[in-house]
């Protein structure tokens, strides 16, 4: 037996309650998976139906990233629960494969429903870049004409050109992922917990046995 298994067998009441809790937890796995898939598909559909995409006002575009990140965190919670309640599963090939796949499911459930909006944001950014590029080209030509013909108004054209260049730089900095910068960092930090737990458990097993 591993360390946690030996502890549970030494206390039959705790072991029995843990079994009952595990049964209740996993009995909801099927309905939870079905509802999760429906929820993520609904997020994807709503993103495709969005009419107005405003890169300069990204907060509404970030609305569903909290939902998908919570779904990803739920996979992390399942992995952590499995490690705590049944460490023996980590000693089998099937158990290790399942545990290793859960982080992939966590990231997939977070990113894939938002991929459609990411593509739309990319297209909107490309459109804005093309528009400002066209205006820069026209304004540059006008500036050259004023200089070549030694006409008044070159300074005004220069100021317009500088404003357009600043606008282009601003557009270049706009993000095309529909989430706040801290959201993926939060999910990655959550993934560290079961990995650290697994490492501590292995160290304790080696120290005791």
PDB file of N, CA and C in Angstrom, residues 2 6 56 91 95 127 156-157 160 181 192:
ATOM      1  N   UNK A   2       0.342   2.292  -0.585  1.00  0.00           N
ATOM      2  CA  UNK A   2       1.030   3.567  -0.490  1.00  0.00           C
ATOM      3  C   UNK A   2       0.680   4.220   0.835  1.00  0.00           C
ATOM      4  N   UNK A   6      -2.519   3.213   3.214  1.00  0.00           N
ATOM      5  CA  UNK A   6      -2.305   2.591   4.519  1.00  0.00           C
ATOM      6  C   UNK A   6      -3.002   3.370   5.617  1.00  0.00           C
ATOM      7  N   UNK A  56     -11.357  48.167 -29.289  1.00  0.00           N
ATOM      8  CA  UNK A  56     -11.022  49.238 -28.345  1.00  0.00           C
ATOM      9  C   UNK A  56     -11.835  49.148 -27.059  1.00  0.00           C
ATOM     10  N   UNK A  91      -0.377   4.630 -10.119  1.00  0.00           N
ATOM     11  CA  UNK A  91       0.616   3.577 -10.262  1.00  0.00           C
ATOM     12  C   UNK A  91       0.302   2.631 -11.412  1.00  0.00           C
ATOM     13  N   UNK A  95      -4.267   4.796 -15.249  1.00  0.00           N
ATOM     14  CA  UNK A  95      -4.437   5.924 -14.339  1.00  0.00           C
ATOM     15  C   UNK A  95      -3.514   7.080 -14.683  1.00  0.00           C
ATOM     16  N   UNK A 127      -8.513  44.360 -40.476  1.00  0.00           N
ATOM     17  CA  UNK A 127      -9.300  45.396 -41.164  1.00  0.00           C
ATOM     18  C   UNK A 127      -8.880  46.788 -40.712  1.00  0.00           C
ATOM     19  N   UNK A 156       0.768  70.705 -41.533  1.00  0.00           N
ATOM     20  CA  UNK A 156      -0.515  70.095 -41.211  1.00  0.00           C
ATOM     21  C   UNK A 156      -0.569  68.642 -41.690  1.00  0.00           C
ATOM     22  N   UNK A 157      -0.060  68.379 -42.892  1.00  0.00           N
ATOM     23  CA  UNK A 157      -0.036  67.020 -43.403  1.00  0.00           C
ATOM     24  C   UNK A 157       0.896  66.130 -42.573  1.00  0.00           C
ATOM     25  N   UNK A 160      -0.900  65.168 -39.406  1.00  0.00           N
ATOM     26  CA  UNK A 160      -1.876  64.120 -39.704  1.00  0.00           C
ATOM     27  C   UNK A 160      -1.181  62.765 -39.858  1.00  0.00           C
ATOM     28  N   UNK A 181      -5.284  39.255 -19.503  1.00  0.00           N
ATOM     29  CA  UNK A 181      -3.949  38.634 -19.453  1.00  0.00           C
ATOM     30  C   UNK A 181      -3.761  37.711 -18.255  1.00  0.00           C
ATOM     31  N   UNK A 192      -0.432  23.708 -11.391  1.00  0.00           N
ATOM     32  CA  UNK A 192       0.762  23.389 -10.608  1.00  0.00           C
ATOM     33  C   UNK A 192       0.396  22.629  -9.340  1.00  0.00           C
TER      34      UNK A 192
END
